Coordinates of C-alpha atoms and ligand atoms in Angstrom, one line a residue:
X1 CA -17.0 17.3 1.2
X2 CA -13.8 16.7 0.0
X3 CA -11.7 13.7 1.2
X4 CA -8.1 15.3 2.8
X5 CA -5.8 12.0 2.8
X6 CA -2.2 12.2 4.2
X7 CA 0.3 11.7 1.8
X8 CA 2.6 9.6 4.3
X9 CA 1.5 5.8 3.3
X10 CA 4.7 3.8 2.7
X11 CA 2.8 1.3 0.3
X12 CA 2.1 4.5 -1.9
X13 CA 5.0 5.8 -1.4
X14 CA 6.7 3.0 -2.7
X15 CA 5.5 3.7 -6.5
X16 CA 6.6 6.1 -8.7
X17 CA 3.8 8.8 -9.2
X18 CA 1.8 8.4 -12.0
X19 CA 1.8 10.7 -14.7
X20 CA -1.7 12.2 -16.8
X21 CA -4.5 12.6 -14.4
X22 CA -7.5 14.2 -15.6
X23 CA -9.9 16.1 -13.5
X24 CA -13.6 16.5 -14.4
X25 CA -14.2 20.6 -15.5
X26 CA -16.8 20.0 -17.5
X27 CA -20.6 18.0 -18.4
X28 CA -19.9 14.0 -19.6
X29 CA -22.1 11.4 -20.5
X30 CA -21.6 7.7 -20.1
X31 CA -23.5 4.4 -20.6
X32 CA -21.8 3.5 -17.2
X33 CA -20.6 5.6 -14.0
X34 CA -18.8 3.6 -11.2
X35 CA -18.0 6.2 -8.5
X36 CA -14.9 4.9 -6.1
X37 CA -12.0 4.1 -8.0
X38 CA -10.2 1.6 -4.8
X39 CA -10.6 -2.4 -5.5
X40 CA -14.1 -2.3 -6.0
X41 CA -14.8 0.3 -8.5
X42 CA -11.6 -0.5 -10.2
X43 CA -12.9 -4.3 -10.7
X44 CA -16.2 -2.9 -12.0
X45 CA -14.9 -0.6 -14.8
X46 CA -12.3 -3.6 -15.8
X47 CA -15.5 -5.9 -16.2
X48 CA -17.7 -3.5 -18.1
X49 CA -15.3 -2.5 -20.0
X50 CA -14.7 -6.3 -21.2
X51 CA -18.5 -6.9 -21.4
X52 CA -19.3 -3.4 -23.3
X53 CA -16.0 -2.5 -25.4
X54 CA -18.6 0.1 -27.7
X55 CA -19.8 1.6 -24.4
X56 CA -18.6 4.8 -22.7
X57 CA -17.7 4.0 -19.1
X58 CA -16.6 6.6 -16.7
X59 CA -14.7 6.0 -13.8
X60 CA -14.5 8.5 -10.5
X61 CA -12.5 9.4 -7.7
X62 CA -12.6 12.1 -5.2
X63 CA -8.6 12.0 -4.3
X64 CA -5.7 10.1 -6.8
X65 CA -7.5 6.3 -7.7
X66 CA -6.2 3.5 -5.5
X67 CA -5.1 5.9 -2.8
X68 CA -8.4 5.5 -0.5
X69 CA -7.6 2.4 1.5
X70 CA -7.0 -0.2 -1.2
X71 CA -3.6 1.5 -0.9
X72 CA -3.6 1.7 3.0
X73 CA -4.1 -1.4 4.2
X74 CA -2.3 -4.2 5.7
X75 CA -1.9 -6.4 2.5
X76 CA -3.5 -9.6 3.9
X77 CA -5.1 -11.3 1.5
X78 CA -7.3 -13.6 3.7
X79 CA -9.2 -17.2 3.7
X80 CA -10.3 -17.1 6.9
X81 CA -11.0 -14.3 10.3
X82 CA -11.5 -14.7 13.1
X83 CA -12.7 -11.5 14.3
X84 CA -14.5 -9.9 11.6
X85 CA -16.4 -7.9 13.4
X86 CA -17.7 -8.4 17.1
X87 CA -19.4 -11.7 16.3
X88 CA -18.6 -15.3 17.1
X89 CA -17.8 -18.1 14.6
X90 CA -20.6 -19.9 16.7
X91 CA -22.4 -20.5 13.7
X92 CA -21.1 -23.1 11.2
X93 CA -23.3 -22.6 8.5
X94 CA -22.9 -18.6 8.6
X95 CA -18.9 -19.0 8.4
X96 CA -18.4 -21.3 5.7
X97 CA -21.1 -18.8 3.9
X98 CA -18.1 -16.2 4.9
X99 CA -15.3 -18.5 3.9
X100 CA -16.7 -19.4 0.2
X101 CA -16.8 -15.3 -0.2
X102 CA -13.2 -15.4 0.7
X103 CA -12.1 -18.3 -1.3
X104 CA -13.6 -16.6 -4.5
X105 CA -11.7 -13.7 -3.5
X106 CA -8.5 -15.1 -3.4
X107 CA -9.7 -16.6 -6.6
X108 CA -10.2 -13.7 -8.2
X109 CA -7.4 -11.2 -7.5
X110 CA -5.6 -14.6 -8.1
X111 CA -6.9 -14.8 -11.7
X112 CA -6.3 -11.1 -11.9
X113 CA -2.7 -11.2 -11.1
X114 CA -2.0 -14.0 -13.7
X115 CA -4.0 -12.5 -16.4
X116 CA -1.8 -9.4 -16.3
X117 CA 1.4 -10.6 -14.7
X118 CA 1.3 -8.8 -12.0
X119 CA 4.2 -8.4 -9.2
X120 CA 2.7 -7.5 -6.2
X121 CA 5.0 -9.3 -3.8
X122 CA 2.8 -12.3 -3.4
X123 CA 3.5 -14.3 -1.2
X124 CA 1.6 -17.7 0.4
X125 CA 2.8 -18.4 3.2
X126 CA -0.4 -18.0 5.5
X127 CA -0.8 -16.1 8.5
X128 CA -0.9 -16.3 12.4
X129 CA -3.8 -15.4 14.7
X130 CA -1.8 -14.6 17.6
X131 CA -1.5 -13.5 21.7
X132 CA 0.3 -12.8 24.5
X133 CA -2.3 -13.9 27.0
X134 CA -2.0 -17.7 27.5
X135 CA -6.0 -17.8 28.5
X136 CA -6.8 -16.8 24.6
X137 CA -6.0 -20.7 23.6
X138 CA -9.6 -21.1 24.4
X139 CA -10.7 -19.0 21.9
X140 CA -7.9 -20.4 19.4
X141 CA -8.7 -24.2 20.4
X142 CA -12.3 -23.4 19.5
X143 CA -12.0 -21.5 16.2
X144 CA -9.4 -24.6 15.1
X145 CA -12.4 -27.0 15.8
X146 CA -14.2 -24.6 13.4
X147 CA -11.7 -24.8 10.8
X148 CA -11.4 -28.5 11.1
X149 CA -14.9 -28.7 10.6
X150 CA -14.7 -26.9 7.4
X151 CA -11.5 -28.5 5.9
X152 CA -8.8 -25.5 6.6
X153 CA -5.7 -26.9 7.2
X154 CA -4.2 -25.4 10.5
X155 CA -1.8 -25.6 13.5
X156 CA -1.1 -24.3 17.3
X157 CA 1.7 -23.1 18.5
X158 CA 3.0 -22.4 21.5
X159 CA 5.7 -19.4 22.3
X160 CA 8.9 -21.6 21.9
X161 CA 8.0 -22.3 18.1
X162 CA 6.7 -18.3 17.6
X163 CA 9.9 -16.6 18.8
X164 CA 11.6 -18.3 16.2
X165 CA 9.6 -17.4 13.3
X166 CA 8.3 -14.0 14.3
X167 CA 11.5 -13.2 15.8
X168 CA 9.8 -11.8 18.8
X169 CA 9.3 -13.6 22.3
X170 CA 6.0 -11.4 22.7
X171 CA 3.4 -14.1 21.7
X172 CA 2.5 -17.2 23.9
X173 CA -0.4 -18.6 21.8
X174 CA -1.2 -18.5 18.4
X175 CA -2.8 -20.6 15.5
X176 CA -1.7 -20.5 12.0
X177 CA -3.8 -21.1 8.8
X178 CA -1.8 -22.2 6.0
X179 CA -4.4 -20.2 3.5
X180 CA -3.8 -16.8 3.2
X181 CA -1.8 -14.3 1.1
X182 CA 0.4 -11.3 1.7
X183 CA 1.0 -9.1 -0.6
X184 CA 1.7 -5.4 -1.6
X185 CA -1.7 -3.3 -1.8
X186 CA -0.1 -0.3 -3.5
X187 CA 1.5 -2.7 -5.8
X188 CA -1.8 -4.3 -6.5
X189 CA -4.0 -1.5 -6.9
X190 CA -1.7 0.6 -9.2
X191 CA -1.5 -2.7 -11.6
X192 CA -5.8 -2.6 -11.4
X193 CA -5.3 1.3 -12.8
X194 CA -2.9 0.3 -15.5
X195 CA -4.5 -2.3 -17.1
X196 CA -8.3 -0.3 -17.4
X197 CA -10.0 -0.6 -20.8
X198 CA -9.3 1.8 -23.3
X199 CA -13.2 2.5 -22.7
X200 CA -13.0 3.5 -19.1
X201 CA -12.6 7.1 -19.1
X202 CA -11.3 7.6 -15.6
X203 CA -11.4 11.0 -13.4
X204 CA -9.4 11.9 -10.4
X205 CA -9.7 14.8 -7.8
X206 CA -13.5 14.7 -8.5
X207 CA -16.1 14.5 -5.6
X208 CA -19.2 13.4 -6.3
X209 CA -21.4 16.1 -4.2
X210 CA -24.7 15.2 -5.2
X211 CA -26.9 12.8 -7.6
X212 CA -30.6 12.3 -9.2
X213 CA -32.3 10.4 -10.7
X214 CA -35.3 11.3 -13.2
X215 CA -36.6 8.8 -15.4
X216 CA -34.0 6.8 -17.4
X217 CA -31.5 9.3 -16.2
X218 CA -29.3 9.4 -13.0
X219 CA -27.7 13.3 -12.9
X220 CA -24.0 13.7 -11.1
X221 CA -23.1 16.7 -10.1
X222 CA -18.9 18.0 -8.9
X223 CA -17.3 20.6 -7.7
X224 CA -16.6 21.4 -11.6
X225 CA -18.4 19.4 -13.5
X226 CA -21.6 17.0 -13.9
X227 CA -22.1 13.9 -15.4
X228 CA -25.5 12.4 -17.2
X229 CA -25.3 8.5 -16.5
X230 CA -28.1 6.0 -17.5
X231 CA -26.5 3.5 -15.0
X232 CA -24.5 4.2 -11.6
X233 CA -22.1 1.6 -9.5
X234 CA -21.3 3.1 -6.3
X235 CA -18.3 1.5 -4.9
X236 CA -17.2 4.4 -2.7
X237 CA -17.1 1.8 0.9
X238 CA -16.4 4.0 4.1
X239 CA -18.0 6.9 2.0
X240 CA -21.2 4.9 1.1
X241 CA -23.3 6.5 4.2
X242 CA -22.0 9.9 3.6
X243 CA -23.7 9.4 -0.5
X244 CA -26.9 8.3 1.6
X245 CA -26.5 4.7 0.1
X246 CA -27.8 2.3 2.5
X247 CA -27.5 4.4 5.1
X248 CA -29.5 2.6 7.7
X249 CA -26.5 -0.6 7.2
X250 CA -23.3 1.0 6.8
X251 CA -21.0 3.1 9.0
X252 CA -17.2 4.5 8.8
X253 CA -14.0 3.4 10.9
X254 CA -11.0 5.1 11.0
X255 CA -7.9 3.0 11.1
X256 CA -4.6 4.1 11.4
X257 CA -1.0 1.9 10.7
X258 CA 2.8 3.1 10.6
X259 CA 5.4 1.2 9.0
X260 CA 8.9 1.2 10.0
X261 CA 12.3 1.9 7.4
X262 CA 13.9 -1.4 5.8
X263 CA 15.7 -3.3 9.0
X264 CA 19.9 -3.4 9.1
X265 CA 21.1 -6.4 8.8
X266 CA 22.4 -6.3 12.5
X267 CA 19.3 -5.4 13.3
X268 CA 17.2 -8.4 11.7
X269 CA 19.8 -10.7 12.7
X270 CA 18.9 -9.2 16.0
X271 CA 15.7 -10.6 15.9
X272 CA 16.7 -14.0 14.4
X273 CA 16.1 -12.6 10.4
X274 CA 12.5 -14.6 10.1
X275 CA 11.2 -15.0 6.8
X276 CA 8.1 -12.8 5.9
X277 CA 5.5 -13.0 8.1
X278 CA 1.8 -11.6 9.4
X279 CA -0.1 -11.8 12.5
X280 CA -3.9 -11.0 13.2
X281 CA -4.6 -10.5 16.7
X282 CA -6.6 -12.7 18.6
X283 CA -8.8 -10.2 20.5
X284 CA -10.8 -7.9 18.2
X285 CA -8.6 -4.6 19.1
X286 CA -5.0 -5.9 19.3
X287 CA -2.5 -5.1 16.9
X288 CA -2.3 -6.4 13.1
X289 CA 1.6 -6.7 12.8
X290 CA 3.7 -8.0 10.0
X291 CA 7.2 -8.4 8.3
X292 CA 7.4 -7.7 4.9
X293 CA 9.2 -9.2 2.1
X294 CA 12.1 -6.3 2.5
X295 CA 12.5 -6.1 6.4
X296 CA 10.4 -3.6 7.1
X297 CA 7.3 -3.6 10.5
X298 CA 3.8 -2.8 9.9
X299 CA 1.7 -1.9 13.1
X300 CA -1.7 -1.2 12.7
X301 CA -3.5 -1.2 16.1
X302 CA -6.4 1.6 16.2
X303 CA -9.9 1.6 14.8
X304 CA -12.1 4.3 15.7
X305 CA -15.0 6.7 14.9
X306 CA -13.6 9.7 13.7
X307 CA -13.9 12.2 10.4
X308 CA -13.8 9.8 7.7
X309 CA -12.9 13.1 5.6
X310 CA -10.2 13.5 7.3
X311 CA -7.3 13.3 9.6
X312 CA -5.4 16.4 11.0
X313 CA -1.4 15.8 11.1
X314 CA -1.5 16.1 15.2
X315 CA -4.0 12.9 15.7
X316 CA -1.7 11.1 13.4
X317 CA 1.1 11.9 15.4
X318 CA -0.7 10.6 18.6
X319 CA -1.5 7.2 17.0
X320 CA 1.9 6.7 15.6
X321 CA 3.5 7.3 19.0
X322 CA 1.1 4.0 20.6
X323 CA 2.4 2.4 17.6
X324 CA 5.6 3.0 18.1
X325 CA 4.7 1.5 21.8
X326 CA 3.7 -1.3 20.3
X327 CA 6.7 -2.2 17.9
X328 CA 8.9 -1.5 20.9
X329 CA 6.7 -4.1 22.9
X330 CA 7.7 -6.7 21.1
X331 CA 10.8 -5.8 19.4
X332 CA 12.9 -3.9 22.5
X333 CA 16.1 -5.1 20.6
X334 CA 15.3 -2.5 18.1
X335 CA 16.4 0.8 18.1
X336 CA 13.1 3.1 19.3
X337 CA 12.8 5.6 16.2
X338 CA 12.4 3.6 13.2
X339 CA 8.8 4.4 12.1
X340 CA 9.3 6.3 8.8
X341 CA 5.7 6.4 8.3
X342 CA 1.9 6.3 9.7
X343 CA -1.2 7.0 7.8
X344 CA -5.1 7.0 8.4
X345 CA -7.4 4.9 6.3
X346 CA -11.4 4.3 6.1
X347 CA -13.3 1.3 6.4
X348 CA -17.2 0.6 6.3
X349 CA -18.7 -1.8 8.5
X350 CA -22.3 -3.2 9.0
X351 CA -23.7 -4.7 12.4
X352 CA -23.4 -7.8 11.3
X353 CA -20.3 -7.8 9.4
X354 CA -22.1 -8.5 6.2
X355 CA -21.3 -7.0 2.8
X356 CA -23.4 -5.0 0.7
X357 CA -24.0 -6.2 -2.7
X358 CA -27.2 -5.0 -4.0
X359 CA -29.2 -3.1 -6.7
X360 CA -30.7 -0.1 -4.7
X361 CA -33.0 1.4 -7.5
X362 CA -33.4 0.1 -11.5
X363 CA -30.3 0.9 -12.6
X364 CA -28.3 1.9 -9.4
X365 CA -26.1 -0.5 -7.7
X366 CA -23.9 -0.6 -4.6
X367 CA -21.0 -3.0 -2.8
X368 CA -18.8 -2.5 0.4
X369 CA -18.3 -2.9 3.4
X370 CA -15.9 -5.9 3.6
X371 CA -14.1 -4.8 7.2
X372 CA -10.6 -6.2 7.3
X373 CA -11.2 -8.7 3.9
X374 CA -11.5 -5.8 1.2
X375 CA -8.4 -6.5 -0.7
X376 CA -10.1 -10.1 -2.2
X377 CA -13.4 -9.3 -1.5
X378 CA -13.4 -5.7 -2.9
X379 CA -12.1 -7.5 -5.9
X380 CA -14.7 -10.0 -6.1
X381 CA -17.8 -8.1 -5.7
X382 CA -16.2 -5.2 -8.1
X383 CA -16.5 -7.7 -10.7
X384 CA -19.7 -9.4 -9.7
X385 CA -22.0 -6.2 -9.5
X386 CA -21.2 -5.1 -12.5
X387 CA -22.5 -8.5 -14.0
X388 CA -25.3 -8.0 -11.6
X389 CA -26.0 -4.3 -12.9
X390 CA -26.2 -6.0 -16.9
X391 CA -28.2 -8.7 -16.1
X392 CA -26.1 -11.7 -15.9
X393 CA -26.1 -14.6 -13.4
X394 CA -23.1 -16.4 -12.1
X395 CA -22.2 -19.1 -9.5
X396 CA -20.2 -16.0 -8.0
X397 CA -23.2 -14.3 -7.2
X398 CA -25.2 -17.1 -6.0
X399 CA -22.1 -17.5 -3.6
X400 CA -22.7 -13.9 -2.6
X401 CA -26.5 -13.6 -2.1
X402 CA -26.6 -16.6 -0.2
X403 CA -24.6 -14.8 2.7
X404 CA -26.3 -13.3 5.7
X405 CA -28.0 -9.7 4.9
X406 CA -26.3 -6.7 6.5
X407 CA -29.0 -5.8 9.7
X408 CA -30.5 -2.7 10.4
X409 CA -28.5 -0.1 12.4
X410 CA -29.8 2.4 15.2
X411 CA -30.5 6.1 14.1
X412 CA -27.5 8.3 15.3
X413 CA -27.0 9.6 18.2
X414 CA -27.9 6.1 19.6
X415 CA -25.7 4.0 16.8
X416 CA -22.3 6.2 17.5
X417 CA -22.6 5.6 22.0
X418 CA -23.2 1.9 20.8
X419 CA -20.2 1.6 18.4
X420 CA -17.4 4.1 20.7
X421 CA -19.0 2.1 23.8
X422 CA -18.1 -1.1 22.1
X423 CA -14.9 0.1 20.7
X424 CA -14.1 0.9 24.0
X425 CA -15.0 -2.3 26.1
X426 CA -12.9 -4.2 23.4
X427 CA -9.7 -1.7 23.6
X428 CA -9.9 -2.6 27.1
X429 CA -10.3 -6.2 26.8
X430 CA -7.2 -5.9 24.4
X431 CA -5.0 -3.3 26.2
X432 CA -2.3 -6.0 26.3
X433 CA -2.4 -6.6 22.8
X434 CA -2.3 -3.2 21.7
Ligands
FAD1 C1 -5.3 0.4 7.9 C2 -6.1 -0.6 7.1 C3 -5.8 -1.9 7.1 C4 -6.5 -2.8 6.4 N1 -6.1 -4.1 6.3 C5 -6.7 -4.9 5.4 C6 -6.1 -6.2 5.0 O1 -5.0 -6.6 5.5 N2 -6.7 -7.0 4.2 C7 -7.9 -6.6 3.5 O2 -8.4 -7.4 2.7 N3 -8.4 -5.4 3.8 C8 -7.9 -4.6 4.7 N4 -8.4 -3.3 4.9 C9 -9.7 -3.0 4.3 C10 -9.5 -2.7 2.7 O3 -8.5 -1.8 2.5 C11 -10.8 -2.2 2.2 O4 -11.9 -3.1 2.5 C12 -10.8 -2.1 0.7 O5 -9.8 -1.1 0.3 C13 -12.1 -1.6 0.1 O6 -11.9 -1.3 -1.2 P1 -13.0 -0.3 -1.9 O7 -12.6 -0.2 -3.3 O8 -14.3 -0.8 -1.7 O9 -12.9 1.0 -1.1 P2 -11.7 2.2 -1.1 O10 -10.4 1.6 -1.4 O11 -11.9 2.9 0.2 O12 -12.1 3.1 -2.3 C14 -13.3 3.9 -2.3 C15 -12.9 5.1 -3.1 O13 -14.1 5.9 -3.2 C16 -13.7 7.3 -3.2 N5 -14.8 8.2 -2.9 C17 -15.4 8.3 -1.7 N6 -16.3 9.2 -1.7 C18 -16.4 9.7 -3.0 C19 -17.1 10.7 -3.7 N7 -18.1 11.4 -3.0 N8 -16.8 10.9 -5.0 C20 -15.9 10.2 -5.7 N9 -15.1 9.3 -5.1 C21 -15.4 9.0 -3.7 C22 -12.5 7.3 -2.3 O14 -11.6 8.4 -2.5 C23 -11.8 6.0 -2.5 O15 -10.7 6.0 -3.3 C24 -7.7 -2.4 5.7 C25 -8.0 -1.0 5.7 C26 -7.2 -0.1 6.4 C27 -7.6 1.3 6.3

C-alpha cells in the first residue's frame, strides 16, 4: 500500500526541494538494503557505507526520504521523559537504562552535526514539563526526586516565573531539565540525505510490497521494480507491523501538529517576546507546545489509531481546528487565524515503550519504535544495527541490549479496544491540557 503524506509540514516546507530523485523501474542488486529512509535508515546507509566503501548499498523509501516523520516532528531532542508511554518512572534501574539510550543519542546526532557542520537551529536550552492543574506537582515533585537520583540537573517552577518565559499565564506547575535540545527536524534530516556515501544508491517513491528470503538471498519486490539483497535493514518504524516485522511488539499512532506563521513584532511583544522555548505536557495526552527560534507556535496535541497510510484533508482540518483551540487557550492575546499549517505523522510504539533493535533472521535486522525520542534515538540505533548486522560489538550496543525487551501485545481485535480505550481514559484525564 502506498503511503499518501500531506504535503502541508512547515519543517518541510521550510527547504528548498531537492532536485534528482530516482525511482526504482527496474531489478537491482546490493550487498546491503536498508528500507526506510527517515533517521534510522538514513544513519544505517551512512554507517555501511563508511564500513563497506567497495560495497553496493541501496537505500529505500516509499514517499520523498526524510519526509515520514523524521520531518514531522516536534524537534525535541531529548535526555529525559517523563511520559514515554503509559508507564511510571517507578523503576530506577529501568529509567536510567532509558536515560543512557538517550544520552548516546544526543551524543550521536551531536557527533553527527559537527562532523558535517550542520545548521539545524540547535539550540540547548532544555525543556519544560509543564501544567495548568496545580495537583500535577505531585507527579513533577516525584519525577524531580527521580532525576536527582540519577544526577539530572533540574528545577520547579511555579506560574509567576512561567509566564515570563513562555509568555503565556496558562501553566501553574512545571519542572525544567536543563538537558535537552531543540532543533529543526527538516533541517536535520535533509543534512543526513546530503551527506550519504557515494555508495548508497538511494530510491524514492518506492514501496516495498513484499520480501523473501531463500537461502543466502532475501528477494524485494515494488510496484516497478525488485531488488536481490544478501542482507536487509528494516528501518521503516510506524510501517514495521504493516512489513509483518515483529508484529506481535509493534503498533502505529497517528499524530497530528500545526504550526503557526512567523509572530509580528506587536504580537510577540504581546506575549513578553520569550526566548525560544518547548514544553512537554505533564499528563500523557496534553499538548507538546513550543516557540521556535523565528517566532513561530507549534501545537501538537492528538495521538490516535488511525490509517497509518493515510490521512484524508477533512480529518486534518478537524485536528487543526482543536489545535487552533489550544493555541488560543494559552495565547488569547493572539489574533485567532494564525495556523499556516497542520500535518499528520506516524509513530510505532510497543507496550512497554521499549525499542526494537534486533536481528530477526541471519541476515535480516530491524529497529524502531522510539515513541516521542526518535530524533536521537532513531539516530543512534540507525548507526548501531548496522554494526550489529556486520558483526561488530560496541559499548553502544551493550547500552542498547541491556534495556528492557519490548513485551508481547494482544492479537487484534483485542489490542486496538485496549489501546483507543486507553487513549481515551488518558484524553479525558488530560482534557484541560489539550
Ligand atoms: C507529530 C510528531 C511529533 C514528534 N515529536 C518528536 C520529538 O519532538 N522528538 C523526537 O525525538 N521524536 C519525535 N517524534 C517521533 C520521531 O519523529 C520518530 O521517532 C522518528 O522520526 C523515527 O525515525 P525513523 O527513521 O525510524 O522513522 P520514519 O521517519 O517514520 O521513517 C520511516 C520511513 O520508512 C518509509 N517506509 C514505510 N513503509 C515503507 C515501505 N513499505 N517501503 C519503503 N519505505 C517505507 C516511510 O516512508 C518513512 O520515510 C514525533 C513524531 C511525530 C509524528
Amino acid at each position: 500500500m502506498n503511503i499518501l503524506n500531506d504535503n502541508s509540514c512547515s519543517w518541510i516546507n521550510d527547504l528548498s526541494p531537492r532536485l534528482k530523485i530516482n525511482n526504482l523501474n527496474d531489478t537491482d542488486d546490493c550487498e546491503w538494503l536498508i528500507v526506510g529512509a527517515g533517521f534510522t535508515g538514513l544513519s544505517a546507509a551512512r554507517k555501511l557505507g563508511q564500513l563497506y566503501p567497495n560495497q553496493k548499498i541501496i537505500l529505500v523509501d516509499a514517499q520523498l526520504a526524510g519526509e515520514g516523520a523524521s520531518s514531522r516532528n516536534s524537534g525535541y531532542l531529548v535526555d529525559t521523559t517523563l511520559n514515554d508511554g503509559f508507564t511510571s518512572n517507578k523503576e530506577l534501574d529501568n529509567y536510567k537504562k532509558k536515560a543512557d539510550i538517550y544520552k548516546l543519542g544526543i551524543n550521536t546526532v551531536k557527533k553527527f552535526i559537527n562532523d558535517y557542520q550542520v545548521d539545524c537551529d540547535w539550540n540547548e536550552c532544555g525543556k519544560y514539563f509543564a501544567s495548568s492543574k496545580k495537583e500535577d506537582k505531585k507527579i513533577l515533585r516525584n519525577f524531580s526526586n527521580t532525576l536527582t537520583k540519577l544526577g539530572f540537573e533540574h528545577n520547579l517552577l511555579s506560574n509567576s516565573d512561567l509566564s515570563k518565559i513562555l509568555g503565556t499565564k496558562f501553566y501553574n506547575v512545571a519542572l525544567y531539565t536543563k538537558g535537552g535540545i531543540l532543533l529543526h527536524p527538516g533541517k536535520l534530516v535533509r543534512a543526513m540525505i546530503d551527506v550519504l556515501p557515494n555508495n548508497v544508491c538511494l530510491y524514492e517513491n518506492s514501496s516495498l510490497i513484499n520480501w523473501n528470503k531463500t537461502q543466502d538471498l532475501i528477494t524485494c519486490e515494488f510496484k516497478n521494480g525488485k531488488i536481490n539483497t544478501k542482507n536487509i535493514i528494516f528501518a521503516t518504524n510506524g510501517f514495521l507491523k504493516s512489513l509483518g516485522i515483529k508484529s506481535s511488539y509493534n503498533f502505529p499512532i497517528t499524530l497530528t501538529a500545526s504550526m503557526t506563521r512567523p509572530l509580528t513584532d506587536d504580537e510577540f511583544k504581546s506575549i513578553g517576546q520569550p526566548k525560544e522555548w518547548g514544553v512537554l505536557p505533564v499528563r500523557p495526552m496534553g499538548a507538546t507546545i513550543r516557540m521556535t527560534k523565528d517566532k513561530r507556535i507549534l501545537i501538537r496535541n492528538t495521538a490516535e489509531v488511525h490509517n497509518p497510510f493515510k490521512m484524508s484533508k477533512f480529518d486534518l482540518e478537524k485536528r487543526s481546528i482543536n489545535q487552533k483551540i489550544g493555541i488560543q487557550k494559552r495565547f488569547p492575546q493572539l489574533p485567532k487565524d494564525i495556523i499556516q499549517s497542520s500535518w499528520s505523522g506516524v509513530v510505532s510504539r510497543t507496550r512497554n515503550s521499549s525499542q526494537i533493535f534486533e536481528k530477526i533472521d541471519t541476515n535480516i535486522f530491524a529497529a524502531g519504535c522510539y515513541n516521542g525520542s526518535g530524533i536521537g534515538v532513531g539516530t543512534l540505533f540507525g548507526e548501531q544495527i548496522a554494526l550489529k548486522a556486520s558483526n561488530k560489538n560496541t559499548k553502544e550496543i551493550e547500552t542498547i541490549e541491556a534495556r528492557n525487551k519490548p513485551t508481547w501485545l494482544p492479537p487484534q481485535p483485542i489490542l486496538n479496544i485496549g489501546i483507543k480505550t486507553r487513549l481515551f481514559y488518558e484524553r479525558l484525564r488530560a482534557k484541560s491540557e489539550i
